[in-house]
mmCIF file of C-alpha atoms in Angstrom:
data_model
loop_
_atom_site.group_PDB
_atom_site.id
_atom_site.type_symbol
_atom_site.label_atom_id
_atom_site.label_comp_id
_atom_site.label_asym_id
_atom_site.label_seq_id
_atom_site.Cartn_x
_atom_site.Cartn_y
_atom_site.Cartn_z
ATOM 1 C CA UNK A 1 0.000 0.000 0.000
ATOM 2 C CA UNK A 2 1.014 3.607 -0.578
ATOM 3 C CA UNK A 3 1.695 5.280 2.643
ATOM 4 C CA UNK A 4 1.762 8.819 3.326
ATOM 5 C CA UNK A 5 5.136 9.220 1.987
ATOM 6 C CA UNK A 6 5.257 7.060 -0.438
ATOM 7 C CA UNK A 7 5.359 7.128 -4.252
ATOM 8 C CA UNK A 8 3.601 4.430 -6.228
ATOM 9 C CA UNK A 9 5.352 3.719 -10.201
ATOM 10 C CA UNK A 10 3.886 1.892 -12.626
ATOM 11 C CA UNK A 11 7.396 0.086 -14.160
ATOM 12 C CA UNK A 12 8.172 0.180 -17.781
ATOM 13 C CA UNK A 13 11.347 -0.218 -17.883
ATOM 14 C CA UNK A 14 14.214 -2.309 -15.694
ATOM 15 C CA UNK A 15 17.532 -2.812 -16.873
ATOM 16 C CA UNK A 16 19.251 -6.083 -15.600
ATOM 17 C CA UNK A 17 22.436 -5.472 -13.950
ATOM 18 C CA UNK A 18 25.050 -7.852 -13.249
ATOM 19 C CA UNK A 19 24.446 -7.514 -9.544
ATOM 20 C CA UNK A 20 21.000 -9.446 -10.837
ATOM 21 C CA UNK A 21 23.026 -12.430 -12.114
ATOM 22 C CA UNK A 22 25.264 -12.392 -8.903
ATOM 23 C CA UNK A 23 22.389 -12.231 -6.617
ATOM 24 C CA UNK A 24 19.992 -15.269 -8.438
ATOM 25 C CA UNK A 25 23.327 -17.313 -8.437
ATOM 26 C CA UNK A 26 23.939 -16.462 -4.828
ATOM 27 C CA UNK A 27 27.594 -15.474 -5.692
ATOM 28 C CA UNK A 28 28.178 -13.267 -3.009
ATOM 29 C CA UNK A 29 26.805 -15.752 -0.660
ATOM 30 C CA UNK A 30 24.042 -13.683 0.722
ATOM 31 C CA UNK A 31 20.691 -14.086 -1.215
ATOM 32 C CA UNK A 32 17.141 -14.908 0.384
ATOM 33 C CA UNK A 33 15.120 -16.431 -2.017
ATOM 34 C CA UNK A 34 12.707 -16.309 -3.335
ATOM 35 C CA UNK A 35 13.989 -13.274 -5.420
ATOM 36 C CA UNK A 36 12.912 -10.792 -7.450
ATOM 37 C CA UNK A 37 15.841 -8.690 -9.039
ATOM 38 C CA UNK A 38 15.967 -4.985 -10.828
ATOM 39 C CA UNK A 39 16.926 -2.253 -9.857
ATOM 40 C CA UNK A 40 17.581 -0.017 -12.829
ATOM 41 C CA UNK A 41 13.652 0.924 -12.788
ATOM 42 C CA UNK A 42 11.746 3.568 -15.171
ATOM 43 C CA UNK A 43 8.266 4.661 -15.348
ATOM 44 C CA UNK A 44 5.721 7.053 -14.236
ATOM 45 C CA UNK A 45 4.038 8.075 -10.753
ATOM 46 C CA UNK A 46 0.532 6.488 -10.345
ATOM 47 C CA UNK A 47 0.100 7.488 -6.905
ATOM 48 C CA UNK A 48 1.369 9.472 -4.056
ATOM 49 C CA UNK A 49 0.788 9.411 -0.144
ATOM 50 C CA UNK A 50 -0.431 13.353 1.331
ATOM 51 C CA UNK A 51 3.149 14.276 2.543
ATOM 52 C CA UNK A 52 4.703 13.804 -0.798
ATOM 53 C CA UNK A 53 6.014 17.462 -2.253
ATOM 54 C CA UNK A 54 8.199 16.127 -4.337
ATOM 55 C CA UNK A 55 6.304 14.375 -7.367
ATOM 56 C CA UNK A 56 3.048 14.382 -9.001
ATOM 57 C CA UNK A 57 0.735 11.802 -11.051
ATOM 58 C CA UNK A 58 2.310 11.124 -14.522
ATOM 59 C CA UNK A 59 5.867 12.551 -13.039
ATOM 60 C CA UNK A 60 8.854 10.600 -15.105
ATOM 61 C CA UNK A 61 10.726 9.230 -12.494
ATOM 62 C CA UNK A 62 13.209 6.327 -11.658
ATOM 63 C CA UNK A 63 14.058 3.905 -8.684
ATOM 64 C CA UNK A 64 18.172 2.958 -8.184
ATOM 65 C CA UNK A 65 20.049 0.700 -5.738
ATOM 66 C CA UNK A 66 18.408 1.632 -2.502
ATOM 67 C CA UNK A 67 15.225 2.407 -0.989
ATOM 68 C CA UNK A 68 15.838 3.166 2.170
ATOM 69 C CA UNK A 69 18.466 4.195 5.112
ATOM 70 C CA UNK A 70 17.949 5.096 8.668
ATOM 71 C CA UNK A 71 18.148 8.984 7.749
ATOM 72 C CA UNK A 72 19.809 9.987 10.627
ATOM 73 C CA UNK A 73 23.301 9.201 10.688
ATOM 74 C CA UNK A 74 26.400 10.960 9.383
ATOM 75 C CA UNK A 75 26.225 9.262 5.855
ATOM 76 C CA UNK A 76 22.443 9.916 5.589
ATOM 77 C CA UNK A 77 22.910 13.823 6.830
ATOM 78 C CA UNK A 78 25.707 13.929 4.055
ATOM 79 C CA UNK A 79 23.350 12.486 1.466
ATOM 80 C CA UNK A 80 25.274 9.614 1.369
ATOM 81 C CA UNK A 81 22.409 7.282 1.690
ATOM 82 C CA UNK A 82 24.464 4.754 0.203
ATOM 83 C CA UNK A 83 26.874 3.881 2.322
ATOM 84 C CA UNK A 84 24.234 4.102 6.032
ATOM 85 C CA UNK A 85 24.724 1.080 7.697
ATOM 86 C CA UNK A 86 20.675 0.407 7.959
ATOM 87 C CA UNK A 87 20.838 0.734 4.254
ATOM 88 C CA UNK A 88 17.464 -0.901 2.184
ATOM 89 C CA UNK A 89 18.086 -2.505 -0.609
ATOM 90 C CA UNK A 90 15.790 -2.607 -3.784
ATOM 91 C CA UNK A 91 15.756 -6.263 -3.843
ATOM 92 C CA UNK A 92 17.213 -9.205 -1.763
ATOM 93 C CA UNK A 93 16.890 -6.695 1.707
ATOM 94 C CA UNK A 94 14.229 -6.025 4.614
ATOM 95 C CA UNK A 95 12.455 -3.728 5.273
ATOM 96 C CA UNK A 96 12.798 -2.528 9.196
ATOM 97 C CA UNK A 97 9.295 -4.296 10.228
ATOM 98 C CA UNK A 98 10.129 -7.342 8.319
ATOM 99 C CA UNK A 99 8.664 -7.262 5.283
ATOM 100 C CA UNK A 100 10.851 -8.433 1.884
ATOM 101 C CA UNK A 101 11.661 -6.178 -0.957
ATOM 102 C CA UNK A 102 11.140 -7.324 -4.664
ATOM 103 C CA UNK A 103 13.060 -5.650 -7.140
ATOM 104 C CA UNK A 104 11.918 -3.883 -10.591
ATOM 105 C CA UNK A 105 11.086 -7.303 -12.496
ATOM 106 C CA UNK A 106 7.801 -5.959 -11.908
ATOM 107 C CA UNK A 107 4.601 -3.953 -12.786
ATOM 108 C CA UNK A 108 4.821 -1.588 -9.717
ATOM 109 C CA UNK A 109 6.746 -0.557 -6.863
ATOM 110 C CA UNK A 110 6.098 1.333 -3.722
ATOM 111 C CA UNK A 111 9.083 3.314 -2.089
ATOM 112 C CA UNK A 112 9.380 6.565 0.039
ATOM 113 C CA UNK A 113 9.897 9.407 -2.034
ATOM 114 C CA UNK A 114 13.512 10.712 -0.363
ATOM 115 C CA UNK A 115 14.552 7.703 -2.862
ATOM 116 C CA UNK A 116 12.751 8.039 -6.144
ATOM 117 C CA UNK A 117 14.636 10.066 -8.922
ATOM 118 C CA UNK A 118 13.271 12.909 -11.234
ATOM 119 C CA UNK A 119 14.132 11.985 -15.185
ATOM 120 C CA UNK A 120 14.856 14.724 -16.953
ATOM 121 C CA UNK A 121 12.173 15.407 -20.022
ATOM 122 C CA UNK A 122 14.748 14.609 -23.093
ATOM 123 C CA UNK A 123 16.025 11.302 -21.090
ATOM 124 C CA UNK A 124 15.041 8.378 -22.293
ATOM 125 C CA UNK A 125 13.140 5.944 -19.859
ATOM 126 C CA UNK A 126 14.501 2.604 -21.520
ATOM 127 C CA UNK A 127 18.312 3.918 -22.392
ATOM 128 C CA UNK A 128 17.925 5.675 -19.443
ATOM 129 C CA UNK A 129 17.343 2.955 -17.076
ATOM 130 C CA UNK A 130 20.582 1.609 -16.357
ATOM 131 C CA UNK A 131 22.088 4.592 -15.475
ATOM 132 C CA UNK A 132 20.100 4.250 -12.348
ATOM 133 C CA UNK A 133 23.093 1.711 -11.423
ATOM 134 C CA UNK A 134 25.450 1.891 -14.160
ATOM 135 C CA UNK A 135 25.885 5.201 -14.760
ATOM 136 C CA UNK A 136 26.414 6.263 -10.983
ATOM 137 C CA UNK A 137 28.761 3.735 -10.552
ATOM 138 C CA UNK A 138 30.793 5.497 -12.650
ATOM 139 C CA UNK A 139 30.222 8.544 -11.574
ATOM 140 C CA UNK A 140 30.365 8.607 -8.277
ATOM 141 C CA UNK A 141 33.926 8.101 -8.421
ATOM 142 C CA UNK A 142 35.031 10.185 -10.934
ATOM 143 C CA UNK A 143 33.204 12.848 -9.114
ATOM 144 C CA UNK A 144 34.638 11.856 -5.491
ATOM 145 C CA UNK A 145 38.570 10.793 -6.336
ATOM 146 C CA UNK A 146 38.702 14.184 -8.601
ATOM 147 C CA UNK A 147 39.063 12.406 -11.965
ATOM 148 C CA UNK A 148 37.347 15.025 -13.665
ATOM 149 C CA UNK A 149 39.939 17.796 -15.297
ATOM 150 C CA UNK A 150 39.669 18.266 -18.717
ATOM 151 C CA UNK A 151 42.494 16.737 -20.737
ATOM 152 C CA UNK A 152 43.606 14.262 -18.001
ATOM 153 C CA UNK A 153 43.963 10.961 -19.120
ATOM 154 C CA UNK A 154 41.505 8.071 -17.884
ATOM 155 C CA UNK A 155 41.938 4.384 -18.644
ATOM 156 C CA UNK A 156 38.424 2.599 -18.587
ATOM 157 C CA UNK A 157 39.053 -1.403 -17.727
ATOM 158 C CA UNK A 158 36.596 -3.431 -19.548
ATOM 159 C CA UNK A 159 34.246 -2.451 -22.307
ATOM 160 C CA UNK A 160 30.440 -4.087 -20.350
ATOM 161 C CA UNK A 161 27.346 -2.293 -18.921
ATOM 162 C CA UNK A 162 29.713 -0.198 -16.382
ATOM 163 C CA UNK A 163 32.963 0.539 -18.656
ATOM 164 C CA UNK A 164 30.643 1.857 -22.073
ATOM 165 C CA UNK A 165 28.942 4.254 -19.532
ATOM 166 C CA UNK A 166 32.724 5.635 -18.337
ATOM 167 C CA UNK A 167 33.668 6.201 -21.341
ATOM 168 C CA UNK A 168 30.993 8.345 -22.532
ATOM 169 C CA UNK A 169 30.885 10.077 -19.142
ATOM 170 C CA UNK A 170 34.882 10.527 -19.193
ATOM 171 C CA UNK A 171 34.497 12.122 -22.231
ATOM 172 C CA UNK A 172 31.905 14.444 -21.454
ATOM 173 C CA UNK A 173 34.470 15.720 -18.401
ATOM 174 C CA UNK A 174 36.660 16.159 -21.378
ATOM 175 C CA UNK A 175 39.131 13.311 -20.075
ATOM 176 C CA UNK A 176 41.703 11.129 -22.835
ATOM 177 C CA UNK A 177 40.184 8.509 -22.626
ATOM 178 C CA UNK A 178 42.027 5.007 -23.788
ATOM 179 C CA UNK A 179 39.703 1.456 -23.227
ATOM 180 C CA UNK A 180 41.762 -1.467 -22.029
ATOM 181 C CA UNK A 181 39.730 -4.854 -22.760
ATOM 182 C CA UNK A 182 41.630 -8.228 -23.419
ATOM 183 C CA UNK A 183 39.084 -8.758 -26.422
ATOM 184 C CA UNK A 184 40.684 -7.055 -29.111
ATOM 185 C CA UNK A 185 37.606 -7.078 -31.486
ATOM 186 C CA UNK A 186 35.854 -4.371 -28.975
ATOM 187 C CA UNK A 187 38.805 -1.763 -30.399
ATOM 188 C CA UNK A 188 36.533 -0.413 -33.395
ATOM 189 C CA UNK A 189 33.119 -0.262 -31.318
ATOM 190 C CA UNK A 190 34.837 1.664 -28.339
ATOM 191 C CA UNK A 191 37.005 4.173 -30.756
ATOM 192 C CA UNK A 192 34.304 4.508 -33.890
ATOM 193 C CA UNK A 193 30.745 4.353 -31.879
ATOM 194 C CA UNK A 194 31.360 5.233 -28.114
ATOM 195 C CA UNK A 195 34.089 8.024 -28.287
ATOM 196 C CA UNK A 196 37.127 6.451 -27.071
ATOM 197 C CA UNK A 197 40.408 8.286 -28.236
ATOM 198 C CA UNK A 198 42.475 5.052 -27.728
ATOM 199 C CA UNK A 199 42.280 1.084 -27.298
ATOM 200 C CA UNK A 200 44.731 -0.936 -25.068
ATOM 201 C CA UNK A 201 44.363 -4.652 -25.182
ATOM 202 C CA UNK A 202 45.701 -5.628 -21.864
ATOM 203 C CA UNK A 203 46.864 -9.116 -22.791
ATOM 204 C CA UNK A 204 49.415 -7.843 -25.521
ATOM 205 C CA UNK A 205 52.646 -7.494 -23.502
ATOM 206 C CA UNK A 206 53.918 -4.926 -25.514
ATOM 207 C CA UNK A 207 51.307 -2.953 -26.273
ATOM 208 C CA UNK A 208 50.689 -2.636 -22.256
ATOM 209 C CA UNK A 209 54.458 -2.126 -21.405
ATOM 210 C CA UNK A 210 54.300 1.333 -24.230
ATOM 211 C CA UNK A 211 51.548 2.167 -22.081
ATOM 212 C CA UNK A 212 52.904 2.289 -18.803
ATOM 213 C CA UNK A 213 52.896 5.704 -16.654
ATOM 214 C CA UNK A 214 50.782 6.789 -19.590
ATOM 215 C CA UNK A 215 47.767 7.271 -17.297
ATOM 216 C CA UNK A 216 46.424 9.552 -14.412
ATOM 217 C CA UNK A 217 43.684 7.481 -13.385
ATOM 218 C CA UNK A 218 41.840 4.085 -14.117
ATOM 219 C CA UNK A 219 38.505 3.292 -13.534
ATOM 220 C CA UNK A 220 38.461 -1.016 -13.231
ATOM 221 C CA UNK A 221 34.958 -2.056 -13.962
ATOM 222 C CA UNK A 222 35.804 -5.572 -14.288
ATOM 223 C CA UNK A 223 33.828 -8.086 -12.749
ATOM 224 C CA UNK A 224 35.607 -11.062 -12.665
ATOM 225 C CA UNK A 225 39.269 -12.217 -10.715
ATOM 226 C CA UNK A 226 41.890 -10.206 -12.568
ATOM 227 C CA UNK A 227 45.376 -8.823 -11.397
ATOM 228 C CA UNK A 228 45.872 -5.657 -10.617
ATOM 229 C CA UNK A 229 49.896 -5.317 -11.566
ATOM 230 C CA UNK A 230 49.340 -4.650 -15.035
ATOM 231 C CA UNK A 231 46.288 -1.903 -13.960
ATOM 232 C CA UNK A 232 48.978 -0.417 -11.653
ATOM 233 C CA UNK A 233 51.755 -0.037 -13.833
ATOM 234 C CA UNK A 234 49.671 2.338 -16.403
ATOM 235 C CA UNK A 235 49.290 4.990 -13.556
ATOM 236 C CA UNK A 236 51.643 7.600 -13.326
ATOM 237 C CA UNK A 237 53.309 8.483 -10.346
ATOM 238 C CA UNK A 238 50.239 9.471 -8.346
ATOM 239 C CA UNK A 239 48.186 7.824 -10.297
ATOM 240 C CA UNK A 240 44.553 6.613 -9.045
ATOM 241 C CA UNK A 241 42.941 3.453 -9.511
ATOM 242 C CA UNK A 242 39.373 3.003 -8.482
ATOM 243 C CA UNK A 243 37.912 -0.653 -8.473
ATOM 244 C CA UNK A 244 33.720 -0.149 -9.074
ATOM 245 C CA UNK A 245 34.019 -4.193 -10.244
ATOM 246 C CA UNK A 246 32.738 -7.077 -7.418
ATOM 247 C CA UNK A 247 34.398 -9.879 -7.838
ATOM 248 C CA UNK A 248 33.524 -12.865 -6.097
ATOM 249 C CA UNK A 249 36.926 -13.877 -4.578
ATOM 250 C CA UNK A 250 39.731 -11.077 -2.879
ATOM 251 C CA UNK A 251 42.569 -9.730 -5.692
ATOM 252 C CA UNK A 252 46.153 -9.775 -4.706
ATOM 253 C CA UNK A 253 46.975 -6.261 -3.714
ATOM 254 C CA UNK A 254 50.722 -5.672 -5.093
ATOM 255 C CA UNK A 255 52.468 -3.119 -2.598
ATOM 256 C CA UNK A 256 55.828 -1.976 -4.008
ATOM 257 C CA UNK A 257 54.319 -0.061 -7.030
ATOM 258 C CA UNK A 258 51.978 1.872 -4.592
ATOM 259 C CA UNK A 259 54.652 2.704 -2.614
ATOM 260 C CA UNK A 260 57.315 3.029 -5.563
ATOM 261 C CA UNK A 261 54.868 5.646 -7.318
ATOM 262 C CA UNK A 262 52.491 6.875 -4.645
ATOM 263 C CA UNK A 263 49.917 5.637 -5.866
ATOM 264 C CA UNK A 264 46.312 4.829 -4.795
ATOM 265 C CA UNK A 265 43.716 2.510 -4.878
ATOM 266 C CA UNK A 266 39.974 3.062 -3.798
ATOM 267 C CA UNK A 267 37.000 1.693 -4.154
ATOM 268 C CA UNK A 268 33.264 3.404 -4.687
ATOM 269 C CA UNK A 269 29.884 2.123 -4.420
ATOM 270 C CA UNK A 270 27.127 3.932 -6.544
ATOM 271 C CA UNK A 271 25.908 6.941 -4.627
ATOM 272 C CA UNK A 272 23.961 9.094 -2.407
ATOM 273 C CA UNK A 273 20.174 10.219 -3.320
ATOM 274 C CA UNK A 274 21.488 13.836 -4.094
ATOM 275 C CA UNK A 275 24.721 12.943 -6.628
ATOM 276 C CA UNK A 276 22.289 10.557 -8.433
ATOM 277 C CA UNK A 277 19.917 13.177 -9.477
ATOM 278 C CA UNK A 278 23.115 14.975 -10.630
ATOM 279 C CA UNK A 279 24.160 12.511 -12.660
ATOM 280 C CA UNK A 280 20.958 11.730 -14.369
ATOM 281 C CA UNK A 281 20.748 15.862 -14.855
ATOM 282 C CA UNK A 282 24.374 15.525 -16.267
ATOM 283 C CA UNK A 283 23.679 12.545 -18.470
ATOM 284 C CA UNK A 284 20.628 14.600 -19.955
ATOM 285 C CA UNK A 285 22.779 17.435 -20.424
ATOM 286 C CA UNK A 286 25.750 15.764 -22.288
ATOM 287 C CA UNK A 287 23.296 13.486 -23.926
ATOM 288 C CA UNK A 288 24.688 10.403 -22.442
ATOM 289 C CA UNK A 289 22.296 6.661 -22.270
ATOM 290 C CA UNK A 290 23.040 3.433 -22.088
ATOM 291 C CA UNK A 291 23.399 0.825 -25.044
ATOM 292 C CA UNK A 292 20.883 -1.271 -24.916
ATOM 293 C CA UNK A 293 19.251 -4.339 -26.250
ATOM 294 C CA UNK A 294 15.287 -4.231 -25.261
ATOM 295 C CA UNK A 295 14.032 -7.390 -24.545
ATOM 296 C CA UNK A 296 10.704 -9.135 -23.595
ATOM 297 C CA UNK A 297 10.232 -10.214 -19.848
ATOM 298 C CA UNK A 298 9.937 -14.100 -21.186
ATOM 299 C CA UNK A 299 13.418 -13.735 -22.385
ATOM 300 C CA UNK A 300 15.240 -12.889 -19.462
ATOM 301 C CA UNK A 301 16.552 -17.178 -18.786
ATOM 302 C CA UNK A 302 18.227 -15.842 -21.870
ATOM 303 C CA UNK A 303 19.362 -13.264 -21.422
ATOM 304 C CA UNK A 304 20.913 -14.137 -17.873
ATOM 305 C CA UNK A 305 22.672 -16.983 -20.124
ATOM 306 C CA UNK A 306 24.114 -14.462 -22.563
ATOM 307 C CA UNK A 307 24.896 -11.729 -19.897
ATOM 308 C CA UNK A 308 27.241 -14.543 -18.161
ATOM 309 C CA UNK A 309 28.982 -14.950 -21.060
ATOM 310 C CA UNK A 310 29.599 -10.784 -21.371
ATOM 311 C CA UNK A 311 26.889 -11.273 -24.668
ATOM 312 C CA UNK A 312 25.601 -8.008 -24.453
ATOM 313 C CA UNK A 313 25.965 -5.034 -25.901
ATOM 314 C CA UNK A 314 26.029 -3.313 -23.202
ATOM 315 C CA UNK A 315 22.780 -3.749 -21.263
ATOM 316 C CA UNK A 316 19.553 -5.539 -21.472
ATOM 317 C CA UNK A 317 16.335 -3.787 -20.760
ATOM 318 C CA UNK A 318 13.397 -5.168 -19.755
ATOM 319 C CA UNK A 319 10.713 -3.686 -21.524
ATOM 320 C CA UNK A 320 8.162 -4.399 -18.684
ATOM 321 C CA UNK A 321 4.747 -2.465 -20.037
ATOM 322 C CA UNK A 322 4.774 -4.464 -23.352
ATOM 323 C CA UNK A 323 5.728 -7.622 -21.849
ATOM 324 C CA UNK A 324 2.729 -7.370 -19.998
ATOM 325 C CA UNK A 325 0.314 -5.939 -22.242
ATOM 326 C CA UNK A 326 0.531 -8.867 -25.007
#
């Protein structure tokens, strides 16, 4: 039910993140089925409870990550909802008297307005979906670590849902921006189509030793166990590299060229209520979606299939409103 500061959305849109996959295979080791994943969500207010201010019937509006936080601690008072410890998750979380929460793979969702996102008018709600997740991943950290001067140069590791969205991003904060992807036939579609000024395939040892202390920072979006040497090496001497990736088992943290080039490494995890809106009003600004390949809601088994094997250009979409309505 719709409480008094709630906002009811009728879902058309929910991208699937890789989070999703993680989750349904219990990868991280902390799912409660049964569950219900999304939480890239787009579609329009049906409802609001009296104390709502913020949106209106018919408002264009989004759902991310989270949907709820204790509200009173120092991350919540910093608008960094994100990172409370009572943090509510979209899906696979509780709510605090009990109840479950069921992700965007839906027709609706109810969820206090502090959490619910404005779309701007000339963003798309199905390109625009992922950057509910993707696209703050990526910005968050950019924003936070100071990776934003213009002509700076930014290496983007792996070319998936996260990595297409740096790159475009990057490039809108008027970064050098050079891919590095161990699948060499990804060079063309990351230079030609999303704006890349350079490709580095980072299992060419030569190509990645003329690289090194080419870089000022290096955003690693990749999911799976990978060393971070190589990564390391590209930075110059205080160089950053921020890890947005979750892999399911710890990397090996090489000291000596942190220490040898003062380097850093940090992590980031999406963001707080307030930066989210910012990116989304960024994105709309610099023109900036998702890839996307729209699919049907009976052809997400296949999907999850494909997105396991990184065959996905660069994010499926569920296109929940026609699913439902044939």
């Amino acid at each position: 039910e719709n409480g008094d500061d709630d906002v009811t959305l009728k879902i058309l849109y929910c991208g699937v993140c890789h989070s999703d996959l993680h989750t349904l295979r219990n990868d991280w080791g902390f799912s409660f089925y049964p569950v219900v994943p999304g939480h890239e969500i787009s579609g329009v207010v049906t409802k609001v409870g009296k104390n709502v201010t913020k949106f209106n019937i018919g408002d264009r509006v989004g759902v991310g990550v989270l949907v709820g936080s204790c509200k009173t601690c120092e991350c919540c008072e910093q608008d960094l909802e994100n990172y409370c410890p009572r943090i509510i998750f979209t899906y696979n979380s509780y709510n605090p008297d009990g109840t479950k929460n069921y992700g965007g793979y839906s027709d609706m969702i109810v969820v206090d307005q502090r959490y619910v996102l404005r779309f701007p008018d000339n963003l798309p709600l199905d390109a625009g979906a992922p950057l509910l997740c993707a696209g703050i991943t990526v910005y968050s950290p950019m924003k936070y670590y100071g990776m934003t001067e213009a002509g700076k140069h930014l290496g983007v590791a792996g070319l998936g849902g996260l990595g297409h969205v740096a790159v475009k991003i990057g490039k809108a904060f008027g970064l050098k921006v050079t891919v590095i992807s161990s699948s060499p036939q990804k060079e063309s579609e990351a230079i030609n189509r999303l704006g890349a000024d350079s490709f580095l395939v980072s299992n060419d040892p030569e190509k990645m030793k003329s690289a090194i202390g080419t870089m000022d920072y290096i955003i690693d979006t990749v999911s799976a166990v990978h060393p971070l040497l190589p990564l390391l090496s590209l930075l110059k001497v205080n160089g950053k590299l921020v890890t947005v990736g979750l892999p399911n088992k710890p990397l090996e943290l090489p000291v000596f060229p942190l220490v040898m080039g003062r380097k850093l490494i940090g992590g980031s995890d999406v963001g707080g209520m307030k930066e989210t809106q910012e990116m989304l009003d960024f994105c709309a600004k610099h023109n900036i979606t998702a890839d996307i390949e729209l699919i049907r809601i009976e052809e997400i088994n296949t999907a999850m299939e494909r997105l396991a094997k990184s065959d996905v250009r660069y994010r499926f979409v569920i296109d929940v409103a026609n699913s439902l309505s044939q």
